[in-house]
Coordinates of C-alpha atoms in Angstrom, one line a residue:
Chain A
M160 CA -116.7 0.3 6.8
D161 CA -119.6 2.5 5.7
F162 CA -117.8 5.5 7.1
F163 CA -114.7 4.6 5.0
S164 CA -116.4 3.8 1.7
E165 CA -118.8 6.7 2.0
G166 CA -115.9 9.0 2.7
L167 CA -114.0 7.8 -0.3
K168 CA -117.2 8.2 -2.5
R169 CA -117.9 11.7 -1.2
G170 CA -114.2 12.6 -1.5
A171 CA -114.2 11.6 -5.2
E172 CA -117.4 13.6 -5.8
L173 CA -116.0 16.6 -4.1
A174 CA -112.7 16.4 -6.1
L175 CA -114.7 16.3 -9.3
S176 CA -117.4 18.9 -8.3
G177 CA -115.2 21.9 -8.6
N178 CA -115.2 22.7 -4.9
P179 CA -113.6 26.2 -4.6
D180 CA -111.4 25.1 -1.6
V181 CA -110.1 22.1 -3.6
I182 CA -109.5 24.2 -6.7
A183 CA -107.6 26.9 -4.7
A184 CA -105.4 24.4 -2.9
T185 CA -104.7 22.5 -6.1
L186 CA -103.7 25.6 -8.0
L187 CA -101.4 26.8 -5.1
S188 CA -99.8 23.3 -4.7
F189 CA -99.1 23.1 -8.4
R190 CA -97.7 26.7 -8.5
V191 CA -95.5 26.0 -5.4
A192 CA -94.3 22.7 -6.8
V193 CA -93.5 24.1 -10.3
V194 CA -91.6 27.2 -9.0
S195 CA -89.7 25.3 -6.3
T196 CA -88.8 22.4 -8.6
I197 CA -87.5 24.8 -11.2
V198 CA -85.3 26.8 -8.8
A199 CA -84.2 23.7 -6.8
C200 CA -83.2 21.9 -10.1
A201 CA -81.5 25.1 -11.4
I202 CA -79.3 25.0 -8.2
G203 CA -79.2 21.2 -7.6
I204 CA -78.5 19.9 -11.1
P205 CA -75.3 22.0 -11.7
V206 CA -74.0 21.2 -8.2
G207 CA -74.7 17.5 -8.7
F208 CA -73.1 17.7 -12.1
Y209 CA -70.0 19.3 -10.7
I210 CA -69.7 16.7 -7.9
G211 CA -70.4 13.8 -10.2
T212 CA -67.9 14.7 -12.9
N213 CA -65.0 16.2 -11.0
Q214 CA -62.4 14.9 -8.6
F215 CA -61.7 17.3 -5.8
F216 CA -60.7 17.3 -2.2
G217 CA -63.8 16.8 0.0
K218 CA -65.8 15.1 -2.7
R219 CA -66.8 12.2 -0.4
A220 CA -67.8 14.7 2.4
A221 CA -69.9 16.6 -0.1
L222 CA -71.7 13.5 -1.2
T223 CA -72.3 12.5 2.4
L224 CA -73.6 15.9 3.2
L225 CA -76.0 15.7 0.2
N226 CA -77.2 12.3 1.2
T227 CA -77.8 13.5 4.8
M228 CA -79.8 16.4 3.5
L229 CA -82.0 14.0 1.7
A230 CA -83.2 12.7 5.0
F231 CA -83.4 16.1 6.6
P232 CA -86.7 16.3 8.7
T233 CA -89.0 18.7 6.8
V234 CA -90.3 20.3 10.0
V235 CA -86.8 21.2 11.0
V236 CA -86.3 22.9 7.7
G237 CA -89.6 24.7 8.2
L238 CA -88.5 25.8 11.6
I239 CA -85.2 27.2 10.4
I240 CA -86.9 29.1 7.6
W241 CA -89.5 30.3 10.0
G242 CA -86.7 31.5 12.3
L243 CA -85.1 33.4 9.4
L244 CA -88.4 34.9 8.1
T245 CA -90.1 35.8 11.3
R246 CA -90.5 39.5 12.1
S247 CA -87.5 39.4 14.6
G248 CA -85.4 37.0 12.4
P249 CA -82.6 38.1 10.1
L250 CA -84.8 38.1 7.0
G251 CA -87.9 39.3 8.8
G252 CA -87.8 42.6 7.0
L253 CA -88.7 40.9 3.7
G254 CA -92.2 40.2 5.0
L255 CA -92.3 36.8 3.4
L256 CA -93.6 34.7 6.4
Y257 CA -97.1 33.2 5.8
T258 CA -96.9 33.9 2.1
W259 CA -96.6 31.3 -0.7
W260 CA -93.1 32.5 -1.3
A261 CA -92.1 31.3 2.2
I262 CA -93.4 27.8 1.2
V263 CA -91.4 28.0 -2.0
L264 CA -88.2 28.9 -0.1
A265 CA -88.6 26.0 2.3
E266 CA -89.4 23.6 -0.6
I267 CA -86.3 24.7 -2.5
V268 CA -84.1 23.9 0.6
L269 CA -85.7 20.5 0.7
A270 CA -85.7 19.7 -3.0
A271 CA -82.3 21.0 -4.1
P272 CA -80.3 18.3 -2.3
V273 CA -82.6 15.7 -3.9
A274 CA -81.9 17.1 -7.4
A275 CA -78.1 17.4 -6.6
A276 CA -77.7 13.9 -5.1
L277 CA -79.7 12.2 -7.9
T278 CA -77.8 14.2 -10.6
A279 CA -74.4 13.3 -9.1
A280 CA -75.4 9.6 -9.1
A281 CA -76.7 9.8 -12.6
V282 CA -73.6 11.4 -14.1
Q283 CA -71.3 9.2 -12.1
G284 CA -73.0 6.3 -13.8
I285 CA -72.4 7.6 -17.3
D286 CA -69.8 5.8 -19.3
P287 CA -66.5 7.9 -19.1
R288 CA -66.1 7.4 -22.8
V289 CA -69.0 9.9 -23.4
R290 CA -67.0 12.8 -22.1
R291 CA -63.8 11.7 -23.8
T292 CA -65.6 11.1 -27.1
A293 CA -67.2 14.6 -27.0
M294 CA -63.8 16.2 -26.2
T295 CA -61.9 14.3 -28.9
L296 CA -64.5 15.3 -31.4
G297 CA -63.9 18.9 -30.6
A298 CA -66.6 19.8 -28.0
G299 CA -65.7 22.7 -25.7
F300 CA -66.5 22.8 -21.9
F301 CA -70.2 23.5 -22.1
R302 CA -70.9 21.2 -25.1
T303 CA -69.0 18.3 -23.4
H304 CA -71.2 18.7 -20.3
W305 CA -74.3 19.1 -22.4
T306 CA -73.4 15.8 -24.2
V307 CA -72.9 14.0 -20.9
A308 CA -76.3 15.4 -19.7
R309 CA -77.9 14.3 -22.8
E310 CA -76.7 10.7 -22.3
A311 CA -78.0 10.9 -18.7
R312 CA -81.2 12.6 -19.6
Y313 CA -83.6 9.9 -18.3
A314 CA -81.8 9.8 -15.0
L315 CA -81.8 13.6 -14.8
L316 CA -85.5 13.7 -15.7
A317 CA -86.1 11.2 -12.8
A318 CA -84.2 13.6 -10.5
V319 CA -86.6 16.4 -11.6
V320 CA -89.6 14.2 -11.0
V321 CA -88.5 13.0 -7.6
A322 CA -87.8 16.7 -6.6
F323 CA -91.2 17.6 -7.8
G324 CA -92.7 14.7 -5.9
R325 CA -90.9 15.7 -2.7
V326 CA -92.3 19.3 -3.0
L327 CA -95.8 18.2 -3.9
A328 CA -96.1 15.7 -1.0
E329 CA -94.4 17.9 1.7
V330 CA -96.5 19.1 4.6
G331 CA -94.4 19.9 7.7
A332 CA -92.5 22.9 6.4
A333 CA -95.4 24.2 4.3
M334 CA -97.5 24.2 7.4
I335 CA -95.0 26.1 9.6
V336 CA -93.9 28.8 7.2
G337 CA -97.2 29.1 5.2
G338 CA -99.5 29.0 8.1
N339 CA -102.2 27.1 6.2
I340 CA -104.3 30.2 5.5
R341 CA -107.4 29.5 3.4
S342 CA -107.1 30.5 -0.3
H343 CA -103.8 32.0 0.5
T344 CA -101.2 29.5 1.7
R345 CA -103.3 26.4 2.0
T346 CA -101.8 23.7 -0.2
L347 CA -103.3 20.2 -0.8
T348 CA -101.2 18.6 1.9
T349 CA -101.9 21.2 4.6
A350 CA -105.5 21.1 3.6
V351 CA -105.6 17.3 4.1
T352 CA -104.1 17.8 7.6
L353 CA -106.6 20.4 8.5
A354 CA -109.7 18.5 7.2
T355 CA -108.6 15.4 9.0
S356 CA -108.1 17.3 12.3
Q357 CA -111.6 18.7 11.8
G358 CA -113.0 15.2 11.3
D359 CA -114.0 15.8 7.6
F360 CA -112.6 12.6 6.2
A361 CA -114.4 13.1 2.9
L362 CA -112.9 16.5 2.3
A363 CA -109.5 15.3 3.3
M364 CA -109.9 12.4 0.8
A365 CA -111.0 14.9 -1.9
F366 CA -107.6 16.7 -1.5
G367 CA -105.9 13.4 -1.4
F368 CA -107.4 12.2 -4.6
V369 CA -106.3 15.4 -6.4
L370 CA -102.7 15.0 -5.0
I371 CA -102.6 11.4 -6.3
A372 CA -104.0 12.6 -9.7
L373 CA -101.3 15.3 -9.9
A374 CA -98.5 12.8 -9.1
L375 CA -99.9 10.2 -11.5
T376 CA -100.1 12.8 -14.3
V377 CA -96.5 13.8 -13.9
N378 CA -95.3 10.2 -13.9
V379 CA -97.4 9.3 -17.0
L380 CA -95.9 12.2 -18.8
L381 CA -92.4 11.0 -17.9
Q382 CA -93.2 7.5 -19.1
L383 CA -94.5 8.9 -22.4
F384 CA -91.3 11.0 -22.8
Q385 CA -89.1 8.0 -22.0
G386 CA -91.0 5.8 -24.5
R387 CA -90.7 8.3 -27.3
G388 CA -87.0 9.1 -26.8
D389 CA -85.8 5.5 -26.3
D390 CA -82.9 4.8 -28.5
Chain B
M186 CA -45.8 16.8 -35.5
I187 CA -46.3 15.8 -31.8
D188 CA -43.5 15.5 -29.3
L189 CA -43.5 14.0 -25.8
K190 CA -40.6 14.6 -23.4
G191 CA -40.1 13.2 -19.9
I192 CA -43.7 12.0 -19.6
D193 CA -44.5 10.3 -16.3
H194 CA -48.0 9.3 -15.4
K195 CA -49.3 7.4 -12.3
Y196 CA -52.6 6.0 -11.3
G197 CA -52.4 6.2 -7.5
S198 CA -48.9 5.0 -6.6
N199 CA -48.7 2.8 -9.7
T200 CA -46.5 4.3 -12.6
V201 CA -48.4 3.4 -15.8
L202 CA -46.3 5.4 -18.2
G203 CA -42.7 6.6 -18.4
I204 CA -41.7 8.0 -21.8
E205 CA -38.4 9.8 -22.1
S206 CA -38.9 11.0 -25.6
L207 CA -41.3 10.3 -28.4
T208 CA -41.9 12.0 -31.7
L209 CA -44.7 11.3 -34.2
K210 CA -44.0 12.8 -37.6
P211 CA -46.5 13.9 -40.2
G212 CA -47.2 11.4 -43.0
T213 CA -46.2 8.4 -40.9
I214 CA -48.0 5.5 -39.3
T215 CA -46.7 4.4 -36.0
G216 CA -47.8 1.0 -34.7
L217 CA -47.9 0.7 -31.0
V218 CA -47.6 -2.9 -29.7
G219 CA -47.4 -4.4 -26.2
P220 CA -49.3 -6.7 -23.9
N221 CA -52.5 -5.7 -22.1
G222 CA -51.7 -3.2 -19.4
S223 CA -48.5 -2.0 -21.0
G224 CA -49.7 1.6 -21.2
K225 CA -50.8 1.8 -24.9
S226 CA -54.3 3.2 -24.2
T227 CA -52.9 5.7 -21.6
L228 CA -50.3 6.9 -24.0
L229 CA -52.9 7.4 -26.7
R230 CA -55.1 9.4 -24.3
I231 CA -52.2 11.6 -23.4
L232 CA -51.3 12.1 -27.0
A233 CA -55.0 13.0 -27.6
L234 CA -54.7 15.6 -24.8
L235 CA -57.6 13.9 -23.0
E236 CA -55.5 13.0 -20.0
R237 CA -52.9 15.2 -18.5
P238 CA -49.6 13.5 -17.5
D239 CA -48.3 14.0 -14.0
N240 CA -45.0 15.3 -15.4
G241 CA -43.5 16.0 -18.8
E242 CA -44.0 18.2 -21.8
I243 CA -46.2 17.8 -24.9
S244 CA -45.4 19.9 -27.9
I245 CA -47.3 20.2 -31.1
D246 CA -45.4 21.6 -34.1
G247 CA -42.8 22.8 -31.7
T248 CA -45.2 24.7 -29.4
P249 CA -45.4 23.3 -25.8
I250 CA -49.0 22.7 -24.8
V251 CA -49.4 23.9 -21.3
T252 CA -52.6 25.8 -20.5
S253 CA -56.1 24.4 -20.6
A254 CA -57.0 26.8 -23.4
Q255 CA -54.1 25.5 -25.5
R256 CA -55.1 21.9 -24.8
R257 CA -58.7 22.7 -25.9
R258 CA -57.6 24.4 -29.1
S259 CA -55.0 21.7 -30.0
R260 CA -57.7 19.0 -29.5
R261 CA -59.3 20.4 -32.6
G262 CA -56.5 18.9 -34.7
I263 CA -56.3 15.5 -32.9
T264 CA -58.9 12.7 -32.8
L265 CA -58.8 9.5 -30.9
V266 CA -60.8 6.4 -31.8
E267 CA -61.0 4.3 -28.6
Q268 CA -60.8 0.5 -28.5
R269 CA -64.6 0.2 -27.8
P270 CA -65.6 3.5 -29.4
F271 CA -68.6 5.3 -28.0
L272 CA -71.4 6.3 -30.4
F273 CA -73.9 8.8 -29.1
A274 CA -77.6 7.6 -28.9
G275 CA -79.3 8.3 -32.2
D276 CA -78.3 7.4 -35.7
V277 CA -75.1 7.2 -37.6
R278 CA -75.7 10.5 -39.4
S279 CA -76.0 12.4 -36.1
N280 CA -72.8 10.8 -34.9
M281 CA -71.0 11.7 -38.0
A282 CA -72.3 15.3 -37.8
Y283 CA -71.3 15.8 -34.2
G284 CA -67.6 16.8 -34.6
L285 CA -68.3 18.7 -37.9
Q286 CA -70.9 20.9 -36.2
R287 CA -68.4 21.6 -33.4
R288 CA -66.0 22.9 -36.1
R289 CA -68.8 25.0 -37.7
I290 CA -68.4 23.2 -41.0
D291 CA -71.2 24.3 -43.3
K292 CA -73.9 21.8 -44.0
G293 CA -73.0 21.1 -47.7
E294 CA -69.4 20.5 -46.9
A295 CA -70.3 18.4 -43.8
E296 CA -72.6 16.2 -45.9
K297 CA -69.9 15.7 -48.5
R298 CA -67.3 14.8 -45.8
I299 CA -69.7 12.4 -44.1
L300 CA -70.5 10.5 -47.4
E301 CA -66.8 10.5 -48.4
S302 CA -65.6 9.1 -45.2
L303 CA -68.3 6.5 -45.0
E304 CA -67.5 5.5 -48.5
T305 CA -63.8 5.2 -47.7
L306 CA -64.7 2.7 -45.0
G307 CA -67.3 1.0 -47.3
I308 CA -70.2 1.6 -44.9
T309 CA -72.3 4.2 -46.8
H310 CA -75.3 1.9 -46.3
L311 CA -75.1 2.5 -42.5
L312 CA -75.8 6.3 -42.8
E313 CA -79.4 6.2 -41.6
R314 CA -79.0 3.2 -39.2
R315 CA -79.8 3.6 -35.5
V316 CA -76.7 3.1 -33.4
K317 CA -78.5 0.4 -31.3
A318 CA -78.8 -1.7 -34.4
L319 CA -75.0 -1.7 -35.2
S320 CA -72.7 -4.6 -34.6
E321 CA -69.5 -4.1 -32.6
G322 CA -67.5 -4.1 -35.9
E323 CA -69.8 -1.6 -37.5
R324 CA -69.6 0.7 -34.5
Q325 CA -65.8 0.6 -34.8
Q326 CA -66.0 1.4 -38.6
V327 CA -68.4 4.3 -38.0
A328 CA -66.2 5.7 -35.3
I329 CA -63.2 5.6 -37.6
A330 CA -65.2 7.2 -40.4
R331 CA -66.4 9.9 -37.9
A332 CA -62.8 10.6 -37.0
V333 CA -61.6 10.6 -40.6
S334 CA -64.3 13.1 -41.6
L335 CA -62.9 15.7 -39.2
E336 CA -59.7 15.7 -41.3
P337 CA -57.4 15.8 -38.2
D338 CA -53.7 16.5 -38.3
I339 CA -53.1 13.7 -35.9
L340 CA -55.3 10.5 -35.9
L341 CA -54.9 8.1 -33.0
L342 CA -56.6 4.7 -32.9
D343 CA -56.7 2.1 -30.1
E344 CA -57.0 -1.4 -31.5
P345 CA -58.9 -0.2 -34.6
T346 CA -59.5 -3.7 -35.9
S347 CA -60.3 -5.6 -32.7
A348 CA -63.8 -6.3 -33.9
A349 CA -63.2 -6.4 -37.6
D350 CA -63.0 -9.4 -39.9
R351 CA -60.2 -9.8 -42.4
R352 CA -61.9 -7.8 -45.2
A353 CA -62.9 -5.0 -42.8
T354 CA -59.3 -5.0 -41.4
N355 CA -57.9 -4.4 -44.9
V356 CA -60.4 -1.7 -45.6
I357 CA -59.6 0.1 -42.3
Y358 CA -55.8 0.0 -42.9
T359 CA -56.2 1.1 -46.5
A360 CA -58.2 4.1 -45.2
L361 CA -55.4 4.8 -42.7
E362 CA -52.8 4.6 -45.5
S363 CA -54.8 7.0 -47.6
Q364 CA -54.9 9.5 -44.6
R365 CA -51.1 9.0 -44.2
S366 CA -50.5 9.9 -47.8
K367 CA -52.3 13.2 -47.2
G368 CA -49.7 14.0 -44.5
V369 CA -51.8 13.0 -41.4
T370 CA -49.8 11.7 -38.4
I371 CA -51.2 8.4 -37.5
C372 CA -50.6 6.2 -34.4
F373 CA -52.5 3.0 -33.7
A374 CA -52.2 0.5 -30.9
S375 CA -52.6 -3.2 -31.8
H376 CA -52.1 -6.4 -29.9
E377 CA -51.8 -8.1 -33.3
L378 CA -48.1 -7.8 -34.0
E379 CA -48.5 -8.8 -37.6
N380 CA -51.0 -6.0 -38.3
A381 CA -48.7 -3.5 -36.6
Y382 CA -45.8 -4.7 -38.6
R383 CA -47.6 -4.8 -41.9
F384 CA -49.4 -1.5 -41.7
S385 CA -47.0 0.9 -39.9
N386 CA -43.8 2.6 -41.0
N387 CA -42.6 2.7 -37.4
L388 CA -43.1 0.1 -34.8
L389 CA -43.1 1.1 -31.1
S390 CA -43.1 -1.5 -28.4
L391 CA -44.3 -0.7 -24.9
A392 CA -43.8 -2.8 -21.8
H393 CA -44.7 -1.6 -18.3
G394 CA -45.3 1.9 -19.6
R395 CA -41.9 2.2 -21.2
I396 CA -40.7 2.1 -24.8
V397 CA -38.6 -1.1 -25.3
P398 CA -36.7 -2.4 -28.3
T399 CA -39.2 -4.1 -30.7
T400 CA -38.5 -7.7 -31.3
P401 CA -41.1 -9.0 -33.7
E402 CA -41.5 -12.7 -33.4
N403 CA -40.7 -14.7 -36.5
I404 CA -41.8 -12.1 -39.0
F405 CA -39.7 -11.8 -42.1
R406 CA -39.8 -10.0 -45.4
V407 CA -39.3 -12.3 -48.4
D408 CA -39.7 -12.4 -52.2
L409 CA -42.2 -14.9 -53.3
P410 CA -41.5 -16.7 -56.6
N411 CA -44.2 -16.8 -59.3
G412 CA -46.4 -19.8 -59.5
H413 CA -49.2 -21.5 -57.6
G414 CA -49.4 -23.5 -54.4
S415 CA -46.3 -24.7 -52.6
K416 CA -43.3 -22.5 -53.0
T417 CA -39.8 -22.2 -51.6
V418 CA -38.6 -18.9 -50.3
Q419 CA -35.1 -17.9 -49.2
L420 CA -34.5 -16.6 -45.8
N421 CA -30.8 -15.8 -45.7
E422 CA -29.3 -19.3 -46.3
L423 CA -32.5 -21.1 -45.2
S424 CA -35.1 -22.4 -47.7
I425 CA -38.6 -22.3 -46.3
Q426 CA -41.6 -24.0 -47.9
V427 CA -44.8 -22.0 -47.9
V428 CA -48.2 -22.4 -49.5
T429 CA -49.6 -19.3 -51.2
E430 CA -51.0 -17.9 -54.4
K431 CA -49.2 -14.6 -53.8
E432 CA -46.1 -13.5 -55.8
G433 CA -43.4 -10.9 -55.2
P434 CA -42.5 -9.0 -52.0
A435 CA -44.4 -10.3 -49.0
T436 CA -44.2 -10.9 -45.2
I437 CA -44.1 -14.3 -43.7
A438 CA -44.9 -15.1 -40.1
I439 CA -44.6 -18.2 -38.0
S440 CA -46.2 -18.3 -34.6
P441 CA -43.8 -19.3 -31.9
D442 CA -46.4 -22.0 -30.8
D443 CA -46.4 -23.7 -34.3
F444 CA -42.9 -25.1 -34.1
L445 CA -42.1 -28.7 -33.1
V446 CA -38.8 -29.1 -31.4
S447 CA -36.8 -32.3 -31.3
T448 CA -33.2 -33.2 -30.5
E449 CA -32.8 -35.4 -33.5
P450 CA -34.1 -35.1 -37.1
F451 CA -37.2 -37.2 -37.6
Q452 CA -39.6 -38.1 -40.4
S453 CA -42.8 -36.1 -40.4
S454 CA -45.3 -34.4 -42.7
A455 CA -43.8 -31.0 -41.8
R456 CA -42.1 -29.6 -45.0
N457 CA -39.7 -27.4 -43.0
Q458 CA -37.1 -28.8 -40.7
F459 CA -34.0 -26.9 -39.8
P460 CA -31.2 -27.5 -37.3
G461 CA -30.3 -24.7 -34.8
R462 CA -28.8 -23.8 -31.5
V463 CA -30.6 -22.5 -28.5
T464 CA -29.2 -19.0 -27.8
S465 CA -31.7 -17.8 -25.2
L466 CA -34.1 -19.5 -22.8
S467 CA -36.5 -17.8 -20.5
D468 CA -39.3 -19.1 -18.3
D469 CA -42.2 -16.5 -18.2
G470 CA -43.5 -18.1 -15.0
H471 CA -46.9 -19.0 -16.7
D472 CA -46.1 -22.5 -17.8
R473 CA -44.4 -21.3 -21.0
V474 CA -40.7 -21.2 -21.9
T475 CA -39.5 -19.0 -24.7
L476 CA -36.5 -20.1 -26.6
V477 CA -34.6 -18.3 -29.3
V478 CA -33.1 -20.7 -31.7
N479 CA -30.5 -19.6 -34.2
A480 CA -31.0 -21.5 -37.4
G481 CA -29.5 -18.9 -39.7
P482 CA -32.2 -16.5 -39.0
E483 CA -33.3 -16.5 -35.3
F484 CA -36.7 -18.0 -34.4
V485 CA -38.6 -17.5 -31.3
V486 CA -40.2 -20.7 -30.1
R487 CA -42.5 -21.4 -27.2
L488 CA -42.7 -24.7 -25.3
T489 CA -44.0 -26.0 -22.0
P490 CA -41.5 -26.4 -19.1
T491 CA -42.2 -30.1 -19.2
A492 CA -41.2 -30.4 -22.9
V493 CA -38.0 -28.4 -22.2
K494 CA -37.2 -30.8 -19.3
D495 CA -38.1 -34.0 -21.2
L496 CA -35.8 -33.0 -24.1
S497 CA -33.1 -31.7 -21.7
I498 CA -32.9 -28.5 -23.6
S499 CA -30.6 -25.9 -22.1
L500 CA -28.6 -22.9 -23.4
G501 CA -26.4 -24.0 -26.3
S502 CA -28.4 -27.2 -27.0
E503 CA -28.5 -28.4 -30.6
V504 CA -32.2 -28.8 -31.7
F505 CA -34.3 -29.3 -34.8
L506 CA -37.2 -27.1 -35.5
S507 CA -40.1 -28.5 -37.7
V508 CA -43.0 -26.5 -39.0
K509 CA -45.6 -27.3 -41.6
A510 CA -45.6 -25.3 -44.8
V511 CA -49.3 -24.3 -44.2
A512 CA -48.4 -22.9 -40.7
V513 CA -46.2 -20.3 -42.4
R514 CA -48.5 -17.4 -42.8
V515 CA -48.0 -15.2 -45.8
H516 CA -49.2 -11.6 -46.0

């Protein structure tokens, strides 16, 4: 018990002490999460929107595929990206393997289906009168979709937050394509894995605390946003 | 002017609309009646260019509307107010401004139109109100004001007074009449036959998605004599007692359920009793039998199958209809 409580205590101290390893991993995790979430949502939200608002042949298959991709093992995605980016792979010439861009790429592949599936569910749940009302009041194609998105904004925001959470918490793919290189491709999650395997429970907990704090901050911001815009 | 030709529309394998020909002319109000599921709302959505029929042609002012771009452009001149209209989250003002902004109406003109149309509906006090705080009836009025402010050439309304009280109903139909006088083509669906009859120039009856001959039940135009309270009005050769303060031209309506039917005259408090002959008898299969009784004018009367059996009523039976003077509604 002493080991556990001492570890927690030291972890909290380390997290607050400005340990350079903790700071570097935090900044990288945040940077990867922000960039991946932006790109994943830029792809996933329009795709989800299209699937959710249109009737077309293969719609059910598209939704099934998206939902399957939600449960896609992250290490497999990491492995595929590794295969593409490795020196002898088809994209090996780009020299991206073991850089933070490789992690971003893997996270995009993992988070875009999350954004797409949740967006499709969100817009499918929107009252069909919203679209008709916008159209009958004279809205064009983009304005009509914008109006639907506005009515679904909380659900869409949740899609963004879940995508962000998926990226922030992901470890398998980041480890494989990033290589867990100190101050270079070491994210908070890969750092936790390494510190644990080295037996440094306190350091692992320090990274863990920062991860939780990041997740908490994003969710508090979401709550504040929802509270203010509630009408 | 909007024309429909050979319209055919299905949901799955179920045909919901089959209109051979329909023209709505400028400066007219068309009342659309029919039971639930008869295709009224679908027809309105097709007229509003919000739904594309499986087959058929829609023309506006003689130009067939075929391409998506044409449909989009033409929608600028048509507005539909749905039965349960949707108001966007926010306040009444932002809802009123939505369509005007899409039309790039400048701010001053937009504000003028917003205030004018709210005033026409008698709801200026709602301008700053949050949508969430509105009652169902107020939402309906705001949606109508929102549509009117756009000054459309064609204004379509689905059950525009379903949540309105009597006063609001009159305000709404007065507003529609004022739009009509400006040359707007108006079409509204209503399950209240009386309203459709009173407020439209042209009555259209839909059944199973098709236009059928309209047979308004027991609605007659009469001339009310001057005076107070109980009055006698002439309906062809028939004298009918009514109770009203109104004078001059009016419409009277008797619900088919308000008649008492007997095979012999009898003493009762009902001020109206007329002999007649059953000219039509149909069982709707839902424990109601509809009779048409020729008593000079024809009256539609509804009874239970048991009553029809007990009185031994059949086609050609001589019967007596009784109805209280207060049951004759005067509009």
